[in-house]
Amino acid sequence: MPETGKTPDLPELPEAVAAPRARWRLQVVWLVPIIAVLIGGWLAVKAVLEQGPKITITFNTGEGLEAGKTKIKFKDVDIGVIKEVSLSRDHKHVIATAEVVKDASDLLVDDTRFWVVRPRISGGTVSGLGTLLSGSFVGMDAGASPKTRQAFTGLETPPVIASDVPGREFVLKSQDMGSLAAGTPVFYRRLQVGQITSFSLDPDGRSVTLRAFINAPYDRFVRPDTRFWHASGVDLALDTNGVRVNTQSLVSILVGGVAFDTPDQSVGQPPAAAQTSFALFASFGDAMKRHDRIVTRFVAEFKDSVRGLTAGAPLDFRGITVGEVTGIYTRFNRETRKLSIVVEVAYYPERFTNRYEGGPTGSPAVENENQREFADYLVARGMRLQLRTGNLLTGQLYLAVDFFPDAPKAKIDWSKDPAEFPTVPGTLQSLQDSMTRLMTKLNTIPFEAIGKNTQLTLQSANALLGHLDTDVVPQAKDTLSAAHGVMNSANSALQPDTALQQNVSDAMSQLAQTAAAVRTLADYLERHPEALVRGKPENKP
């Protein structure tokens, strides 16, 4: 057991040496904020790198736009959001600043279109009903231009056709809009094949330009000679051909429409190029009229009424339309001091004589240099213009060109521009003239003198009848009585049992015997002619 009071031997401890402290010694506690800063920086850099472009869209009004909430959608996919809505410096427009995702930056080209989607009724269609619950948003239609763009002007109405829809757009020229609007359907054989995309008034203010988009594959049926016409509502025509009613569909009756078709002779043509311009006619009849290359204009003067004759009335040659009326007006002749009615006519020579008899197929009948000579020849043969009634129900008139051999001699006045074609009175006017001439002749008849002579004749006849009654009638009665007595005597003499009848019977018997003897003698002489010289020989015993 160790002794008490002594300390045990302990190992010697090393002497502590003070080490110098590092100036930038990193404490573990600082690792967390450093890592957070690095992550935040990385996120910030990533956000900057992934941030899409900012664009501005100018609208006329801020309706439906709300900063931080209004989305930009393409094909119903969110590609951006409106960040700020402010007024322009002139306070006339609203500028919406939007941020678009980076993946959609290649869609921001020169012909990209933006519009505010809200509930609309246009062209018989209703759109944007979904925004009643979700709120308005900005729609986008991507363009195909290679040029990029950052500032856009928003559309006030949505585009009717998206840029990626297959088909072609054509230009239509019309005198007026009718009942058409953006979104109005286009029909082909009563099948809806397209829509009216836009319209504008021409700079001269005299016509309207419309753009029609025809969906594929129907766009191949639009050819260079295709005819477009208004198919709005009900096409009711009342003319020389009677009453005609035509319509494309119930939709066209309610909201209007445009229809097109190609004449049979042009069906083989290739499809028309995009943006080809066509005339938009008022009706199907106007659209399908033959488009003649040669048009000769002349005038005709009429003295009878032209009530019922309108511009567009046909010039008819025995059932074939060879022209049409283009104008009607009055004209005062200073030399004769007379007022007349003048009708302007567009004449199509190719319709009147389009073949020479015995000539080559397809050769024109009348060359330009021989038209006057040919027209003079026809007029010399009696060709004239005449007003005729085309429809008794409507009273419509038309111009007839025909031959009237008994018409007075006339010539075409080529000195006037346009030339004046000779005319004859219309059928009603001719009847009226005939009635006038008849009444004139009747007025020359002395009916009063004839009446007086007739009265004298009747008085003479009455006197003669009185003379017959007093003088002639008694004598006639006596004569008739005597004649009646003679007839009675003759009747008595001709009775069967009278002596006259017996004597006549005997005389007839003797006459018959005589005739038999003569016949016997004639037979004998024929057999014995020598008996005339020698006589009849005696009979030997």
Coordinates of C-alpha atoms in Angstrom, one line a residue:
M1 CA 0.0 0.0 0.0
P2 CA 1.5 3.3 -1.0
E3 CA 2.7 5.6 1.5
T4 CA 0.4 8.4 2.5
G5 CA 1.5 12.0 2.0
K6 CA 3.5 11.4 -1.2
T7 CA 2.2 12.3 -4.6
P8 CA 2.3 9.8 -7.3
D9 CA 4.6 10.3 -10.3
L10 CA 2.7 11.9 -13.1
P11 CA 3.7 11.9 -16.8
E12 CA 5.1 15.2 -18.0
L13 CA 2.7 17.2 -20.1
P14 CA 3.9 18.9 -23.3
E15 CA 4.1 22.6 -23.2
A16 CA 1.4 24.4 -25.0
V17 CA 2.6 26.5 -27.9
A18 CA 0.2 29.2 -29.1
A19 CA -0.6 28.8 -32.8
P20 CA -1.4 31.9 -34.9
R21 CA -5.1 32.3 -35.9
A22 CA -6.0 32.2 -39.7
R23 CA -7.5 35.4 -41.0
W24 CA -10.1 33.8 -43.5
R25 CA -11.1 30.7 -41.6
L26 CA -14.5 29.6 -42.8
Q27 CA -17.0 28.7 -40.2
V28 CA -19.4 25.8 -41.0
V29 CA -22.4 28.0 -40.0
W30 CA -21.8 30.2 -43.1
L31 CA -22.2 27.3 -45.6
V32 CA -26.0 27.5 -45.5
P33 CA -26.4 31.1 -46.6
I34 CA -23.7 30.7 -49.2
I35 CA -25.4 27.8 -50.7
A36 CA -28.7 29.7 -50.6
V37 CA -27.1 32.6 -52.4
L38 CA -25.6 30.4 -55.0
I39 CA -29.0 28.7 -55.6
G40 CA -30.7 32.0 -55.8
G41 CA -28.2 33.3 -58.3
W42 CA -28.5 30.2 -60.4
L43 CA -32.3 30.6 -60.4
A44 CA -32.0 34.3 -61.3
V45 CA -29.6 33.5 -64.1
K46 CA -31.8 30.7 -65.3
A47 CA -34.9 33.0 -65.1
V48 CA -33.0 35.6 -67.2
L49 CA -31.9 33.0 -69.7
E50 CA -35.4 31.5 -70.0
Q51 CA -37.2 34.8 -70.0
G52 CA -39.1 35.4 -73.2
P53 CA -39.3 38.6 -75.2
K54 CA -41.5 41.6 -74.2
I55 CA -43.9 43.0 -76.8
T56 CA -46.4 45.8 -77.0
I57 CA -49.9 45.5 -78.5
T58 CA -51.9 48.6 -79.3
F59 CA -55.7 48.4 -79.0
N60 CA -58.4 51.0 -79.5
T61 CA -59.8 50.2 -76.1
G62 CA -58.7 48.4 -72.9
E63 CA -61.9 46.3 -72.6
G64 CA -61.1 42.8 -71.4
L65 CA -57.4 43.7 -70.6
E66 CA -56.2 43.4 -67.0
A67 CA -52.5 43.6 -66.0
G68 CA -51.1 40.5 -64.5
K69 CA -54.2 38.4 -65.3
T70 CA -55.1 38.6 -69.0
K71 CA -53.4 35.7 -70.8
I72 CA -52.1 35.4 -74.3
K73 CA -53.2 32.2 -75.9
F74 CA -52.2 30.4 -79.1
K75 CA -54.2 27.3 -80.1
D76 CA -55.7 27.5 -76.5
V77 CA -52.2 27.2 -74.9
D78 CA -50.9 30.0 -72.6
I79 CA -47.8 31.6 -74.1
G80 CA -47.8 34.9 -72.3
V81 CA -49.4 37.3 -70.0
I82 CA -50.3 41.0 -70.1
K83 CA -47.9 42.8 -67.6
E84 CA -49.0 46.4 -68.0
V85 CA -51.9 48.4 -69.6
S86 CA -51.4 52.1 -70.2
L87 CA -52.6 54.9 -72.5
S88 CA -50.6 56.1 -75.4
R89 CA -49.1 59.6 -75.4
D90 CA -51.9 61.0 -77.5
H91 CA -54.5 59.3 -75.3
K92 CA -56.2 57.7 -78.3
H93 CA -55.1 54.1 -77.9
V94 CA -54.3 51.6 -75.2
I95 CA -50.8 50.0 -75.1
A96 CA -50.6 46.6 -73.5
T97 CA -47.2 45.4 -72.6
A98 CA -46.9 41.6 -72.6
E99 CA -44.3 39.0 -71.7
V100 CA -44.2 35.9 -74.0
V101 CA -42.5 32.7 -73.2
K102 CA -39.2 32.0 -74.8
D103 CA -40.4 29.0 -76.8
A104 CA -42.9 31.3 -78.6
S105 CA -40.4 33.9 -79.6
D106 CA -40.2 32.5 -83.1
L107 CA -43.9 33.2 -83.5
L108 CA -43.5 37.0 -83.1
V109 CA -43.1 37.9 -86.8
D110 CA -44.2 40.7 -88.9
D111 CA -47.6 39.3 -89.9
T112 CA -48.6 37.8 -86.6
R113 CA -52.0 39.0 -85.4
F114 CA -53.5 39.7 -81.9
W115 CA -57.0 40.4 -80.8
V116 CA -59.1 40.3 -77.7
V117 CA -61.4 37.3 -77.4
R118 CA -64.8 38.2 -76.0
P119 CA -68.3 37.1 -76.8
R120 CA -69.2 38.1 -80.3
I121 CA -72.0 37.5 -82.9
S122 CA -70.8 38.0 -86.4
G123 CA -71.8 36.6 -89.8
G124 CA -74.4 34.3 -88.3
T125 CA -71.9 32.7 -85.9
V126 CA -71.4 33.1 -82.1
S127 CA -67.8 33.0 -80.7
G128 CA -66.1 33.6 -77.4
L129 CA -68.9 32.2 -75.2
G130 CA -66.2 30.5 -73.0
T131 CA -65.0 33.9 -71.8
L132 CA -68.2 34.5 -69.9
L133 CA -66.8 32.3 -67.2
S134 CA -63.0 32.4 -67.6
G135 CA -62.7 36.0 -68.6
S136 CA -61.3 37.6 -71.8
F137 CA -57.9 36.7 -73.2
V138 CA -55.8 37.8 -76.1
G139 CA -55.9 35.5 -79.0
M140 CA -52.9 35.1 -81.4
D141 CA -52.5 33.9 -85.0
A142 CA -48.9 33.2 -86.0
G143 CA -47.7 34.6 -89.2
A144 CA -45.3 33.2 -91.8
S145 CA -43.0 36.2 -92.4
P146 CA -39.3 35.8 -91.8
K147 CA -39.0 39.3 -90.3
T148 CA -39.4 39.5 -86.5
R149 CA -41.4 42.2 -84.7
Q150 CA -41.9 43.5 -81.2
A151 CA -44.7 46.1 -81.6
F152 CA -48.1 45.0 -82.9
T153 CA -51.4 46.6 -83.6
G154 CA -54.3 44.5 -82.3
L155 CA -57.3 43.6 -84.4
E156 CA -60.7 44.9 -83.4
T157 CA -62.4 41.8 -84.7
P158 CA -61.0 38.3 -84.7
P159 CA -59.7 37.0 -88.1
V160 CA -62.2 34.8 -89.8
I161 CA -59.6 32.3 -91.1
A162 CA -56.4 31.3 -89.3
S163 CA -53.2 31.6 -91.2
D164 CA -52.5 27.9 -91.2
V165 CA -55.9 26.8 -92.7
P166 CA -55.3 25.4 -96.2
G167 CA -57.0 27.2 -99.0
R168 CA -56.7 30.4 -101.1
E169 CA -57.9 33.9 -100.8
F170 CA -59.5 35.8 -103.7
V171 CA -60.5 39.5 -104.3
L172 CA -64.1 40.4 -105.2
K173 CA -65.2 43.7 -106.6
S174 CA -68.8 44.9 -106.1
Q175 CA -70.9 48.0 -106.5
D176 CA -72.1 47.7 -102.9
M177 CA -71.9 45.5 -99.9
G178 CA -75.5 44.3 -99.9
S179 CA -76.0 42.2 -96.7
L180 CA -72.4 40.9 -96.6
A181 CA -70.1 41.1 -93.6
A182 CA -66.9 39.5 -92.3
G183 CA -67.7 35.8 -91.8
T184 CA -70.5 35.7 -94.4
P185 CA -70.4 32.2 -95.9
V186 CA -69.4 31.4 -99.5
F187 CA -71.3 28.7 -101.3
Y188 CA -70.5 26.4 -104.2
R189 CA -73.4 24.4 -105.4
R190 CA -75.2 25.2 -102.2
L191 CA -72.3 23.8 -100.1
Q192 CA -70.5 26.2 -97.8
V193 CA -66.9 26.2 -98.9
G194 CA -65.5 29.5 -97.5
Q195 CA -66.1 32.9 -95.9
I196 CA -65.7 36.6 -96.5
T197 CA -62.6 37.6 -94.5
S198 CA -62.6 41.3 -94.9
F199 CA -64.0 44.3 -96.9
S200 CA -63.1 47.9 -97.6
L201 CA -64.4 50.9 -99.5
D202 CA -62.3 51.7 -102.6
P203 CA -60.5 55.1 -102.6
D204 CA -62.8 56.5 -105.3
G205 CA -65.9 55.6 -103.2
R206 CA -67.6 54.0 -106.2
S207 CA -67.1 50.3 -105.3
V208 CA -66.3 47.9 -102.6
T209 CA -63.4 45.4 -102.4
L210 CA -64.1 42.2 -100.5
R211 CA -61.7 39.2 -99.8
A212 CA -63.1 35.7 -99.9
F213 CA -61.2 32.7 -98.5
I214 CA -62.1 29.4 -100.1
N215 CA -61.1 26.3 -98.1
A216 CA -59.1 23.5 -99.7
P217 CA -59.9 21.4 -101.6
Y218 CA -62.8 23.5 -102.9
D219 CA -60.4 26.3 -104.0
R220 CA -59.5 24.3 -107.0
F221 CA -63.0 24.9 -108.4
V222 CA -62.3 28.6 -108.7
R223 CA -61.1 29.2 -112.3
P224 CA -60.2 32.3 -114.2
D225 CA -63.7 32.4 -115.7
T226 CA -65.6 31.7 -112.5
R227 CA -68.5 34.0 -111.7
F228 CA -69.4 35.2 -108.2
W229 CA -72.7 36.7 -107.2
H230 CA -74.8 37.9 -104.2
A231 CA -76.7 34.9 -102.8
S232 CA -78.2 36.9 -99.9
G233 CA -81.8 36.2 -98.9
V234 CA -84.3 35.2 -101.5
D235 CA -83.5 36.0 -105.2
L236 CA -86.9 37.0 -106.5
A237 CA -86.9 38.1 -110.2
L238 CA -90.0 39.4 -112.1
D239 CA -89.1 40.0 -115.7
T240 CA -90.1 39.0 -119.3
N241 CA -89.5 35.4 -118.4
G242 CA -92.0 35.4 -115.5
V243 CA -91.5 35.0 -111.8
R244 CA -88.3 33.2 -110.6
V245 CA -87.4 32.4 -107.0
N246 CA -83.9 31.1 -106.0
T247 CA -82.0 30.8 -102.7
Q248 CA -78.8 29.0 -101.6
S249 CA -79.7 27.9 -98.1
L250 CA -81.5 28.9 -94.9
V251 CA -78.3 30.5 -93.7
S252 CA -78.0 32.7 -96.7
I253 CA -81.6 33.9 -96.1
L254 CA -80.8 34.9 -92.5
V255 CA -77.2 36.3 -92.8
G256 CA -76.6 36.6 -96.5
G257 CA -74.0 34.9 -98.6
V258 CA -71.9 34.7 -101.8
A259 CA -72.1 31.9 -104.4
F260 CA -69.9 31.0 -107.3
D261 CA -69.9 28.7 -110.3
T262 CA -68.0 28.3 -113.6
P263 CA -69.7 28.2 -117.0
D264 CA -69.6 24.8 -118.7
Q265 CA -67.4 26.0 -121.5
S266 CA -64.7 27.0 -118.9
V267 CA -64.7 24.0 -116.7
G268 CA -61.5 22.7 -118.2
Q269 CA -59.5 25.8 -117.2
P270 CA -56.7 25.4 -114.6
P271 CA -57.4 26.8 -111.0
A272 CA -57.1 30.5 -110.6
A273 CA -54.1 31.9 -108.7
A274 CA -54.5 33.3 -105.2
Q275 CA -55.5 37.0 -105.0
T276 CA -57.1 36.8 -108.4
S277 CA -59.7 39.6 -108.8
F278 CA -63.3 38.7 -109.8
A279 CA -66.4 40.8 -110.3
L280 CA -69.2 40.2 -107.7
F281 CA -72.5 40.3 -109.7
A282 CA -75.9 41.2 -108.2
S283 CA -77.6 38.0 -109.2
F284 CA -77.1 34.6 -110.7
G285 CA -78.6 35.7 -114.0
D286 CA -76.2 38.7 -114.3
A287 CA -73.3 36.5 -113.4
M288 CA -74.0 33.8 -116.0
K289 CA -74.7 36.2 -118.9
R290 CA -72.4 35.7 -121.8
H291 CA -69.4 38.0 -121.8
D292 CA -69.0 39.2 -125.4
R293 CA -65.8 40.5 -126.7
I294 CA -67.3 42.7 -129.4
V295 CA -70.0 45.2 -128.4
T296 CA -71.6 47.7 -130.9
R297 CA -73.7 50.5 -129.4
F298 CA -76.4 52.3 -131.2
V299 CA -79.6 54.2 -130.5
A300 CA -83.2 53.9 -131.6
E301 CA -85.9 56.5 -131.6
F302 CA -89.5 55.6 -130.6
K303 CA -92.7 57.6 -130.8
D304 CA -94.8 55.1 -128.7
S305 CA -94.7 54.7 -125.0
V306 CA -91.7 52.8 -123.4
R307 CA -93.5 52.1 -120.1
G308 CA -92.4 48.7 -119.0
L309 CA -89.0 48.9 -120.8
T310 CA -86.1 48.9 -118.4
A311 CA -82.3 48.9 -118.7
G312 CA -81.2 45.3 -119.1
A313 CA -84.2 44.3 -121.2
P314 CA -83.1 41.9 -124.0
L315 CA -82.7 42.7 -127.7
D316 CA -84.4 39.7 -129.2
F317 CA -84.1 38.2 -132.7
R318 CA -86.8 35.5 -133.0
G319 CA -86.1 34.1 -129.5
I320 CA -82.3 34.7 -129.5
T321 CA -80.9 37.4 -127.3
V322 CA -78.4 39.4 -129.4
G323 CA -78.1 42.5 -127.1
E324 CA -79.6 44.4 -124.3
V325 CA -81.0 47.9 -123.4
T326 CA -78.4 50.0 -121.7
G327 CA -80.3 53.4 -121.3
I328 CA -83.5 55.2 -121.9
Y329 CA -83.9 59.0 -122.2
T330 CA -85.8 61.8 -124.0
R331 CA -84.3 63.9 -126.9
F332 CA -85.5 67.2 -128.3
N333 CA -84.9 67.9 -132.0
R334 CA -84.3 71.7 -132.4
E335 CA -85.0 71.5 -136.2
T336 CA -88.3 69.7 -136.1
R337 CA -89.2 71.0 -132.6
K338 CA -90.3 67.5 -131.6
L339 CA -89.6 65.5 -128.4
S340 CA -88.9 61.8 -128.8
I341 CA -87.7 58.9 -126.7
V342 CA -84.3 57.4 -127.4
V343 CA -83.3 53.9 -126.3
E344 CA -79.6 53.0 -126.1
V345 CA -78.8 49.4 -127.1
A346 CA -75.7 47.3 -126.7
Y347 CA -75.6 44.9 -129.7
Y348 CA -73.4 41.8 -129.8
P349 CA -72.5 40.9 -133.4
E350 CA -71.1 37.5 -132.5
R351 CA -74.4 36.3 -131.2
F352 CA -76.4 37.5 -134.3
T353 CA -74.3 35.9 -137.0
N354 CA -71.5 33.7 -135.6
R355 CA -71.1 31.5 -138.7
Y356 CA -71.0 31.9 -142.4
E357 CA -73.1 29.3 -144.2
G358 CA -70.6 26.9 -145.7
G359 CA -67.7 28.7 -144.1
P360 CA -65.0 27.2 -141.9
T361 CA -66.0 26.1 -138.4
G362 CA -65.4 28.9 -135.9
S363 CA -64.9 31.6 -138.5
P364 CA -66.6 34.9 -137.6
A365 CA -69.6 35.8 -139.8
V366 CA -69.0 39.5 -139.9
E367 CA -65.6 41.1 -139.9
N368 CA -65.2 44.5 -138.3
E369 CA -64.6 46.3 -141.5
N370 CA -67.8 44.8 -143.1
Q371 CA -70.2 45.4 -140.2
R372 CA -71.6 48.7 -141.6
E373 CA -72.1 47.2 -145.1
F374 CA -73.8 44.1 -143.6
A375 CA -76.0 46.3 -141.4
D376 CA -77.1 48.4 -144.4
Y377 CA -77.9 45.3 -146.3
L378 CA -80.1 44.0 -143.5
V379 CA -81.9 47.3 -143.1
A380 CA -82.5 47.5 -146.9
R381 CA -84.2 44.1 -146.6
G382 CA -86.6 45.5 -144.0
M383 CA -84.8 44.9 -140.6
R384 CA -86.2 47.2 -138.0
L385 CA -86.5 47.5 -134.2
Q386 CA -89.9 47.2 -132.5
L387 CA -91.2 47.3 -129.0
R388 CA -93.1 44.2 -127.9
T389 CA -94.7 42.9 -124.8
G390 CA -92.7 40.2 -123.1
N391 CA -95.1 39.4 -120.2
L392 CA -98.7 40.3 -120.0
L393 CA -98.8 39.8 -116.3
T394 CA -96.0 42.3 -115.5
G395 CA -96.3 44.5 -118.5
Q396 CA -92.6 44.1 -119.2
L397 CA -91.4 45.2 -122.7
Y398 CA -88.4 44.1 -124.7
L399 CA -86.8 45.2 -128.0
A400 CA -87.4 42.9 -131.0
V401 CA -85.2 43.0 -134.1
D402 CA -87.0 41.4 -137.1
F403 CA -87.7 41.9 -140.8
F404 CA -90.7 43.9 -141.9
P405 CA -90.8 43.8 -145.8
D406 CA -93.7 46.4 -145.9
A407 CA -91.9 48.9 -143.7
P408 CA -91.0 52.3 -145.3
K409 CA -87.5 52.6 -146.8
A410 CA -84.9 53.7 -144.2
K411 CA -81.2 53.8 -143.7
I412 CA -78.9 53.7 -140.7
D413 CA -77.6 57.2 -139.9
W414 CA -73.9 56.5 -139.5
S415 CA -73.1 60.2 -139.1
K416 CA -74.3 60.1 -135.5
D417 CA -72.3 58.7 -132.6
P418 CA -73.7 56.2 -131.7
A419 CA -75.5 55.4 -135.0
E420 CA -79.3 55.5 -135.1
F421 CA -81.2 52.3 -136.2
P422 CA -84.6 52.6 -137.8
T423 CA -87.7 51.4 -136.0
V424 CA -91.3 50.5 -136.6
P425 CA -94.3 51.1 -134.3
G426 CA -95.0 48.5 -131.7
T427 CA -97.9 46.1 -132.0
L428 CA -100.1 48.1 -129.6
Q429 CA -99.2 51.3 -131.4
S430 CA -99.9 49.7 -134.8
L431 CA -103.3 48.6 -133.5
Q432 CA -104.0 52.0 -132.2
D433 CA -103.0 53.6 -135.5
S434 CA -105.3 51.1 -137.4
M435 CA -108.2 52.0 -135.1
T436 CA -107.5 55.7 -135.6
R437 CA -107.5 55.2 -139.4
L438 CA -110.7 53.2 -139.2
M439 CA -112.4 55.9 -137.1
T440 CA -111.2 58.5 -139.6
K441 CA -112.8 56.6 -142.4
L442 CA -116.0 56.1 -140.5
N443 CA -116.2 59.8 -139.8
T444 CA -116.1 60.5 -143.5
I445 CA -119.2 58.3 -144.1
P446 CA -122.4 60.6 -144.4
F447 CA -124.5 58.6 -141.9
E448 CA -127.1 61.5 -141.7
A449 CA -127.7 61.5 -145.4
I450 CA -127.9 57.7 -145.5
G451 CA -130.4 57.9 -142.7
K452 CA -132.5 60.3 -144.6
N453 CA -132.4 58.2 -147.8
T454 CA -133.2 55.2 -145.8
Q455 CA -136.2 56.9 -144.3
L456 CA -137.4 57.9 -147.8
T457 CA -136.9 54.4 -149.0
L458 CA -139.0 53.1 -146.1
Q459 CA -141.8 55.5 -146.9
S460 CA -141.8 54.4 -150.5
A461 CA -141.9 50.8 -149.4
N462 CA -144.8 51.5 -147.2
A463 CA -146.7 53.2 -150.0
L464 CA -145.9 50.3 -152.3
L465 CA -147.2 47.9 -149.7
G466 CA -150.4 50.0 -149.4
H467 CA -150.9 49.8 -153.2
L468 CA -150.4 46.1 -153.2
D469 CA -152.8 45.7 -150.4
T470 CA -155.6 47.7 -152.1
D471 CA -155.1 46.8 -155.8
V472 CA -152.8 43.9 -156.4
V473 CA -153.9 41.6 -153.6
P474 CA -157.6 41.3 -154.7
Q475 CA -156.5 40.5 -158.3
A476 CA -154.0 38.0 -157.0
K477 CA -156.8 36.3 -155.0
D478 CA -158.9 36.0 -158.2
T479 CA -156.0 34.6 -160.2
L480 CA -155.3 32.0 -157.5
S481 CA -158.9 31.0 -157.4
A482 CA -158.9 30.4 -161.2
A483 CA -155.7 28.4 -161.0
H484 CA -157.2 26.3 -158.2
G485 CA -160.2 25.5 -160.5
V486 CA -157.8 24.4 -163.3
M487 CA -156.0 22.2 -161.0
N488 CA -159.2 20.6 -159.8
S489 CA -160.2 19.9 -163.4
A490 CA -156.9 18.4 -164.2
N491 CA -157.1 16.2 -161.2
S492 CA -160.5 15.0 -162.2
A493 CA -159.4 14.2 -165.7
L494 CA -156.5 12.1 -164.4
Q495 CA -158.6 9.8 -162.3
P496 CA -158.2 6.0 -163.3
D497 CA -161.8 5.4 -164.3
T498 CA -162.2 8.3 -166.6
A499 CA -162.6 8.1 -170.4
L500 CA -159.3 10.0 -170.9
Q501 CA -157.4 7.3 -168.9
Q502 CA -159.1 4.5 -171.1
N503 CA -158.2 6.2 -174.4
V504 CA -154.7 6.8 -173.3
S505 CA -154.3 3.1 -172.3
D506 CA -155.7 2.0 -175.7
A507 CA -153.3 4.3 -177.6
M508 CA -150.4 3.0 -175.7
S509 CA -151.3 -0.7 -176.6
Q510 CA -151.6 0.2 -180.3
L511 CA -148.3 2.0 -180.1
A512 CA -146.7 -1.1 -178.6
Q513 CA -148.1 -3.4 -181.4
T514 CA -146.8 -1.0 -184.1
A515 CA -143.4 -1.0 -182.5
A516 CA -143.4 -4.8 -182.6
A517 CA -144.3 -4.9 -186.3
V518 CA -141.6 -2.5 -187.1
R519 CA -139.0 -4.6 -185.2
T520 CA -140.2 -7.8 -187.2
L521 CA -139.8 -5.9 -190.5
A522 CA -136.4 -4.7 -189.6
D523 CA -135.3 -8.2 -188.7
Y524 CA -136.5 -9.6 -192.0
L525 CA -134.9 -6.9 -194.1
E526 CA -131.6 -7.5 -192.3
R527 CA -131.8 -11.2 -193.3
H528 CA -133.3 -10.6 -196.9
P529 CA -132.2 -7.2 -198.2
E530 CA -133.1 -8.2 -201.7
A531 CA -136.8 -8.1 -200.7
L532 CA -136.6 -4.3 -201.1
V533 CA -136.2 -4.9 -204.9
R534 CA -137.9 -8.2 -205.6
G535 CA -140.4 -8.2 -202.8
K536 CA -141.3 -11.0 -200.5
P537 CA -141.4 -14.3 -202.3
E538 CA -144.5 -16.4 -202.1
N539 CA -144.6 -19.4 -199.9
K540 CA -144.3 -22.7 -201.9
P541 CA -146.7 -25.5 -201.0

